[in-house]
PDB file of C-alpha atoms and ligand atoms in Angstrom:
ATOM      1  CA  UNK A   1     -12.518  18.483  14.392  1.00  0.00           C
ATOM      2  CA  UNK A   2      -9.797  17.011  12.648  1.00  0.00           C
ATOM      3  CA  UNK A   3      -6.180  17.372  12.262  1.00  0.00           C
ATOM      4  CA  UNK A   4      -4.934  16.180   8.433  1.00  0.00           C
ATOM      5  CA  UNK A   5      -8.358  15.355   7.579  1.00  0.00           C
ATOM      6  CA  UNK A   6      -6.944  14.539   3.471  1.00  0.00           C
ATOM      7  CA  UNK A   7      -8.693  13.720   1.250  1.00  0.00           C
ATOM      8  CA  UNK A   8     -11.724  13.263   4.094  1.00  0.00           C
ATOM      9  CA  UNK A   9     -11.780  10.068   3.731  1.00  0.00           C
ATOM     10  CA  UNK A  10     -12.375   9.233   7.671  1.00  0.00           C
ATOM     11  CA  UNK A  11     -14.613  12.631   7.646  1.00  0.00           C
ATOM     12  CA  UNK A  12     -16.952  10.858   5.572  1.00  0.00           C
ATOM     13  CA  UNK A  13     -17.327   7.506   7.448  1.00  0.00           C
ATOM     14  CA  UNK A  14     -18.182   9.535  10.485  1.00  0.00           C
ATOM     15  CA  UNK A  15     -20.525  11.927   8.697  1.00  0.00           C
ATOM     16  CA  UNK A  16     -22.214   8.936   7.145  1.00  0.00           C
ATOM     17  CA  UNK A  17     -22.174   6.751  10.433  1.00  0.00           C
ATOM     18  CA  UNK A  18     -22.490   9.283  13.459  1.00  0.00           C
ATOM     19  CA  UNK A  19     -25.923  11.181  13.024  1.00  0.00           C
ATOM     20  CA  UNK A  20     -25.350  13.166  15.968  1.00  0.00           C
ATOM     21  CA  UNK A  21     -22.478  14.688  14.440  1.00  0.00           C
ATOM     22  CA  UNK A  22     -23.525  18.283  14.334  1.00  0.00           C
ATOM     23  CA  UNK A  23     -20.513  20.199  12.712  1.00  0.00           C
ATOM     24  CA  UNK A  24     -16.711  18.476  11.302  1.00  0.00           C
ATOM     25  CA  UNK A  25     -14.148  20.906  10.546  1.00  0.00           C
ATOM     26  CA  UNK A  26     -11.082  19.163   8.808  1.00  0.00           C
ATOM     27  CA  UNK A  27      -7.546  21.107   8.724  1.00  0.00           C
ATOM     28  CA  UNK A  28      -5.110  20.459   6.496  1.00  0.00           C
ATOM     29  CA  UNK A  29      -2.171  21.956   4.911  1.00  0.00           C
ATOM     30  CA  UNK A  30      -1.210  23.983   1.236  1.00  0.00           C
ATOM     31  CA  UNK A  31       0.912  22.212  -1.038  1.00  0.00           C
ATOM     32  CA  UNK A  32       4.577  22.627  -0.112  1.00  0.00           C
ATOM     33  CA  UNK A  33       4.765  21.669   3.616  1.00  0.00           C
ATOM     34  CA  UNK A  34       7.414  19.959   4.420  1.00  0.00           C
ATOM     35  CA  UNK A  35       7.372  16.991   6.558  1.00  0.00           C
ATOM     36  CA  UNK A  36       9.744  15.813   9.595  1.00  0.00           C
ATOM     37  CA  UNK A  37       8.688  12.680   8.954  1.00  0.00           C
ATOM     38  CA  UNK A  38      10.329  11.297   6.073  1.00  0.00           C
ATOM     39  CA  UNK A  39       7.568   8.316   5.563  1.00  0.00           C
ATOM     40  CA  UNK A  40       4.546  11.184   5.073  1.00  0.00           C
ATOM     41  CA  UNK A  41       6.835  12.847   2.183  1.00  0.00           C
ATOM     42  CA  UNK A  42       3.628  12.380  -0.244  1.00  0.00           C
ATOM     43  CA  UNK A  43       0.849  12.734   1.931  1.00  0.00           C
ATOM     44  CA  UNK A  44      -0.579  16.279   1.361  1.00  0.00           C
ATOM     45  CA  UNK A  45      -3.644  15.231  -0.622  1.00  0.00           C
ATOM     46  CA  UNK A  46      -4.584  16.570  -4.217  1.00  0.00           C
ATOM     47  CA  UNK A  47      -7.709  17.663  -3.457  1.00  0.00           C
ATOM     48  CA  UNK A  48      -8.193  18.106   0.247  1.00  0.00           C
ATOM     49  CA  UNK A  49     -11.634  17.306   2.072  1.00  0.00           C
ATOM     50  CA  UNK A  50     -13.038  16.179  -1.391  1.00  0.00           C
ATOM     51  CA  UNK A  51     -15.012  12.982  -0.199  1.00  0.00           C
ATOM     52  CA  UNK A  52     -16.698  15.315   2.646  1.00  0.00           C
ATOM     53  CA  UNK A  53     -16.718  18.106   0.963  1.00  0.00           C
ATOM     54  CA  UNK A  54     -20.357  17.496  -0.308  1.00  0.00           C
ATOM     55  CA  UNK A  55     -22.074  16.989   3.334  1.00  0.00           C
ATOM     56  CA  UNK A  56     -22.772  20.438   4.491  1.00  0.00           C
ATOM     57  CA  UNK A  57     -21.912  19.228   8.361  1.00  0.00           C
ATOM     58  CA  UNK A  58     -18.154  19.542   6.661  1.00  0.00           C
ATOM     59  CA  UNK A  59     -16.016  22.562   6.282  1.00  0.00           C
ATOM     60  CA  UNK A  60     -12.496  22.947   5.365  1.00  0.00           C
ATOM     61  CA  UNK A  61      -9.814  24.893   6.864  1.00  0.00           C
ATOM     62  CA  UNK A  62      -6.534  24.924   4.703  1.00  0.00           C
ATOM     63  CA  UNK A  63      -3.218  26.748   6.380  1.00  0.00           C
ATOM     64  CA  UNK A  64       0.341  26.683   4.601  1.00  0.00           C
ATOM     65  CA  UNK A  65       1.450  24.816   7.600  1.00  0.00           C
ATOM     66  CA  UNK A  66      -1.628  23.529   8.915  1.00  0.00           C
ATOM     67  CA  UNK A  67      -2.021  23.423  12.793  1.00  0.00           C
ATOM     68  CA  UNK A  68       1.096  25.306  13.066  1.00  0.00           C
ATOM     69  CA  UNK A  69      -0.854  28.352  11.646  1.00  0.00           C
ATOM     70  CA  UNK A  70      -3.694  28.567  13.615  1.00  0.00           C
ATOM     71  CA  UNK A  71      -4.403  29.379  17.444  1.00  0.00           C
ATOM     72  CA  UNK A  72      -6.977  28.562  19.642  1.00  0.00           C
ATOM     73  CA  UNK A  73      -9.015  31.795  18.860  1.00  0.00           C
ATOM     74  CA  UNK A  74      -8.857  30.497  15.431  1.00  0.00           C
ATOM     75  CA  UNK A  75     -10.873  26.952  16.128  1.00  0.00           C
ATOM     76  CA  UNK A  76     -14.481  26.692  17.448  1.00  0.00           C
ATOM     77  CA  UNK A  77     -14.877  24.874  20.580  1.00  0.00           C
ATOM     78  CA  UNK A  78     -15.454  21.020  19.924  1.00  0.00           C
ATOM     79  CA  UNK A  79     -16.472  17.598  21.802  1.00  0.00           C
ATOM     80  CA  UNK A  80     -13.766  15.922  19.945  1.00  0.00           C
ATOM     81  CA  UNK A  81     -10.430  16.756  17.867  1.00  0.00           C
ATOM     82  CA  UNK A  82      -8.911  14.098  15.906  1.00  0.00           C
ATOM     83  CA  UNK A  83      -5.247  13.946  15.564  1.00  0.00           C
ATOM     84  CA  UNK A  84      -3.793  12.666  12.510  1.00  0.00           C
ATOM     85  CA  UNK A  85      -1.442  15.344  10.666  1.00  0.00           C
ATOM     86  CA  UNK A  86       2.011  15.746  11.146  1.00  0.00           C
ATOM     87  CA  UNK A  87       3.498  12.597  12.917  1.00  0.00           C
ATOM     88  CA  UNK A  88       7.004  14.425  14.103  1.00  0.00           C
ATOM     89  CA  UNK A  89       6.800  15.249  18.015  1.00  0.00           C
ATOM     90  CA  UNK A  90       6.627  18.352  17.880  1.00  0.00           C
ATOM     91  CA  UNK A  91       3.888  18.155  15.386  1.00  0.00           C
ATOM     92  CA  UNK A  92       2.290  16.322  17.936  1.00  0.00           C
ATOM     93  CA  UNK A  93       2.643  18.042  21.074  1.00  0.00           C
ATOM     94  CA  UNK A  94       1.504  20.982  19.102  1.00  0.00           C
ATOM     95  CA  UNK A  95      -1.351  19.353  18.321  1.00  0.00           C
ATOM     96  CA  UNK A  96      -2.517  18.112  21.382  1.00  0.00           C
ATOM     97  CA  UNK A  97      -2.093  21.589  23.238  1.00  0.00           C
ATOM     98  CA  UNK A  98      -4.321  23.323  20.393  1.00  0.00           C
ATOM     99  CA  UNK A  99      -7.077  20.753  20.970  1.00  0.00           C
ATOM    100  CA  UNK A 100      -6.821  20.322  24.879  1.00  0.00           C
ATOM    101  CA  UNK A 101      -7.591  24.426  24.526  1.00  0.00           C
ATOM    102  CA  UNK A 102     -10.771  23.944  22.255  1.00  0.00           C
ATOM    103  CA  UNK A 103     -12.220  20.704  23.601  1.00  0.00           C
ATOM    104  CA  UNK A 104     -14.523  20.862  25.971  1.00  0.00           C
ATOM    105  CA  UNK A 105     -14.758  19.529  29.690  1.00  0.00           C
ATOM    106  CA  UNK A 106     -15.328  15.786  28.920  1.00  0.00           C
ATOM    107  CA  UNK A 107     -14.579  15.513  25.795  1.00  0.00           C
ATOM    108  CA  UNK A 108     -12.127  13.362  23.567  1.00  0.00           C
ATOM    109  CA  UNK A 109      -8.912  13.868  21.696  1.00  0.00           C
ATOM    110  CA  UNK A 110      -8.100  11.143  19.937  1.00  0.00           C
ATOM    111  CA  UNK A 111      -4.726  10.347  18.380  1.00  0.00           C
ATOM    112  CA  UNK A 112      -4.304   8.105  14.884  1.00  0.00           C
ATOM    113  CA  UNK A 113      -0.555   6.749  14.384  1.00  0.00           C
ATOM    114  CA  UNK A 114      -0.261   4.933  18.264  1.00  0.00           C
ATOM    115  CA  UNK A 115       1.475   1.795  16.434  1.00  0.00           C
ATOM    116  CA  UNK A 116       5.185   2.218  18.158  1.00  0.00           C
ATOM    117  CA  UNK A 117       6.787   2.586  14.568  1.00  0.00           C
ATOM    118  CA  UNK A 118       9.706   4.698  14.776  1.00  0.00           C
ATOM    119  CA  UNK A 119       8.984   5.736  11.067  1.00  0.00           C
ATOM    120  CA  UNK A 120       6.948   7.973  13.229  1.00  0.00           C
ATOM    121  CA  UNK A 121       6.955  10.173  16.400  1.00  0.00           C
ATOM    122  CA  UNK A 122       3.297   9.869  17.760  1.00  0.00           C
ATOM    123  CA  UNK A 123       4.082   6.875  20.193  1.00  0.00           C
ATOM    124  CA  UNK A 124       7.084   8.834  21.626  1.00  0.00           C
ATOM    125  CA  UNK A 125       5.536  11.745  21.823  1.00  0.00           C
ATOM    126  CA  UNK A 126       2.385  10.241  23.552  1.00  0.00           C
ATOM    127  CA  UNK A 127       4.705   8.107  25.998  1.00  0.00           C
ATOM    128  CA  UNK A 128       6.561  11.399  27.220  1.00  0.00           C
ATOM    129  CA  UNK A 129       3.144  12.739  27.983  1.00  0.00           C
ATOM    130  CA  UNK A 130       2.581   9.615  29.761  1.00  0.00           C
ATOM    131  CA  UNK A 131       5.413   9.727  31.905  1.00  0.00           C
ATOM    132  CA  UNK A 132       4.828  13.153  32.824  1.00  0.00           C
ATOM    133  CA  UNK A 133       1.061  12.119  34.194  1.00  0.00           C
ATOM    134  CA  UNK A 134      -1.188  12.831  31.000  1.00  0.00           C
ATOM    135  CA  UNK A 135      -3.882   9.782  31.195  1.00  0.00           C
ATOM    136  CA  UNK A 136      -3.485   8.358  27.696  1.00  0.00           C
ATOM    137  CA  UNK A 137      -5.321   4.961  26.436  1.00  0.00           C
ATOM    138  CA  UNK A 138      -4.023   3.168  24.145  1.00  0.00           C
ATOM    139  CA  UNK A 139      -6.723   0.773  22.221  1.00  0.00           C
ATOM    140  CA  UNK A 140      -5.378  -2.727  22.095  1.00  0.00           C
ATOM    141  CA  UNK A 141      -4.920  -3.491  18.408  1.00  0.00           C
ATOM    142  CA  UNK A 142      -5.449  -0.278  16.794  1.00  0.00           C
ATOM    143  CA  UNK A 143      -3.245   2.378  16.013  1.00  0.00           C
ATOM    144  CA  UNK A 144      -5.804   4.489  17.613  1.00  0.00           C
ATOM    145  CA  UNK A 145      -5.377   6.459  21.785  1.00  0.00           C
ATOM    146  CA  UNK A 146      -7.365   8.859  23.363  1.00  0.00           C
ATOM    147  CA  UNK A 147      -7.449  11.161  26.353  1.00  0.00           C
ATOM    148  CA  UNK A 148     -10.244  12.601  27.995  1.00  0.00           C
ATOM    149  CA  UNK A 149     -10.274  16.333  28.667  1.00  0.00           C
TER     150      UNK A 149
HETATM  151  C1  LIG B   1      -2.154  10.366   7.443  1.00  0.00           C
HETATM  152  S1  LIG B   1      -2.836  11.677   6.539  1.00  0.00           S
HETATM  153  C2  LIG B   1      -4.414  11.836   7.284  1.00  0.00           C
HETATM  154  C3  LIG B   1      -5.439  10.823   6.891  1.00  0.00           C
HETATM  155  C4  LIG B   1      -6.837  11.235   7.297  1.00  0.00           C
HETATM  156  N1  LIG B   1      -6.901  11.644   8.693  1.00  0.00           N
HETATM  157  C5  LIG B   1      -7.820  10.126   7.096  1.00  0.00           C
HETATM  158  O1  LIG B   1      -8.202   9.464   8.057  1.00  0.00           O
HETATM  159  O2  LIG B   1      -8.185   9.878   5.935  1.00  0.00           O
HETATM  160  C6  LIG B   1      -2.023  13.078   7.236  1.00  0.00           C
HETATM  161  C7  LIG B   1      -2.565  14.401   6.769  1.00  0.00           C
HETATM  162  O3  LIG B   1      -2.091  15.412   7.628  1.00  0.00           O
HETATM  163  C8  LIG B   1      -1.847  16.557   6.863  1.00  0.00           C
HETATM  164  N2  LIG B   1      -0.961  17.421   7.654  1.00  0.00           N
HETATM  165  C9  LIG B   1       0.371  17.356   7.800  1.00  0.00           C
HETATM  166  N3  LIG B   1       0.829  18.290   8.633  1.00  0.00           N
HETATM  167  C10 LIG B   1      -0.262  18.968   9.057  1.00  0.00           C
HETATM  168  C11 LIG B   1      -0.440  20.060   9.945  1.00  0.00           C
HETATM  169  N4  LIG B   1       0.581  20.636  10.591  1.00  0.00           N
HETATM  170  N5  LIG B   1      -1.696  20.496  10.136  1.00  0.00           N
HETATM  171  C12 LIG B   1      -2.744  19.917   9.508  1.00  0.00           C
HETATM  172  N6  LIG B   1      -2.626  18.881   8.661  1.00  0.00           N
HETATM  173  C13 LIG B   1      -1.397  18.419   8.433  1.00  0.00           C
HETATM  174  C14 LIG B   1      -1.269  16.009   5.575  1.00  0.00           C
HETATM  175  O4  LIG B   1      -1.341  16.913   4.522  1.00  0.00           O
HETATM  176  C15 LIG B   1      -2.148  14.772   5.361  1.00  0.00           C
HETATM  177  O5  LIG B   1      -3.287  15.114   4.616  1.00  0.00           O
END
């Protein structure tokens, strides 16, 4: 699964790369979401999912507001969610509590955005969890964290 999959650009390396990949549903929002974020202003892609769209592992699930519009009941259960929509806190702590209740025991979420910019809010936000005993690794010279569920 994937949060802000766009235009599927990553959905595709993974579909091409990771055979074992049985299903990849990518969410993304409608035109006319509004960011907190001022840097991801242009961000909602034209065509969403369009460079996945063609491997039938692949289906898209658009929401006016994205993750904000769905609930747990509306996600299959998962090994892995991958978080890269909306980079505001909030945006991110929603996120992470909509894929800690789909993924299952053992499995990954993985966060995009772990760079410690304050253009954006995902290092905060993943810090606070930190500090409040959520095991979160960062990967040394990525943007890229993860926590196991
Ligand atoms: C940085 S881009 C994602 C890039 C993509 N993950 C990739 O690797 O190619 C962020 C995406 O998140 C989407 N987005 C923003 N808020 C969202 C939300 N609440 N739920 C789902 N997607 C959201 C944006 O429309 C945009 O397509």
């Amino acid at each position: 699964m994937e949060f802000g999959c766009n235009s599927g650009r990553t959905a595709a390396a993974i579909l091409r790369n990771v055979d074992s990949v049985e299903r990849y549903v990518g969410v993304d929002v409608r035109p006319g979401y509004s960011f907190a974020c001022k840097v991801q202003a242009r961000e909602v892609p034209a065509v969403p999912g369009e460079l996945a769209i063609g491997d039938k592992r692949f289906e898209l699930l658009l929401r006016d507001r994205g993750t904000f519009d769905l609930t747990p009941d509306d996600l299959p259960s998962c090994d892995v969610v991958f978080i890269d929509a909306d980079h505001s806190r909030p945006a991110v702590l929603n996120d992470r509590k909509l894929a800690k209740a789909i993924v299952r025991p053992g499995g990954l979420v993985v966060y995009h955005d772990d760079n410690g910019l304050e253009v954006v809010d995902v290092s905060l936000a993943l810090d606070g969890l930190a500090d409040e005993g959520a095991e979160i690794v960062h990967i040394a010279g990525t943007w890229l964290a993860f926590e196991r569920m």
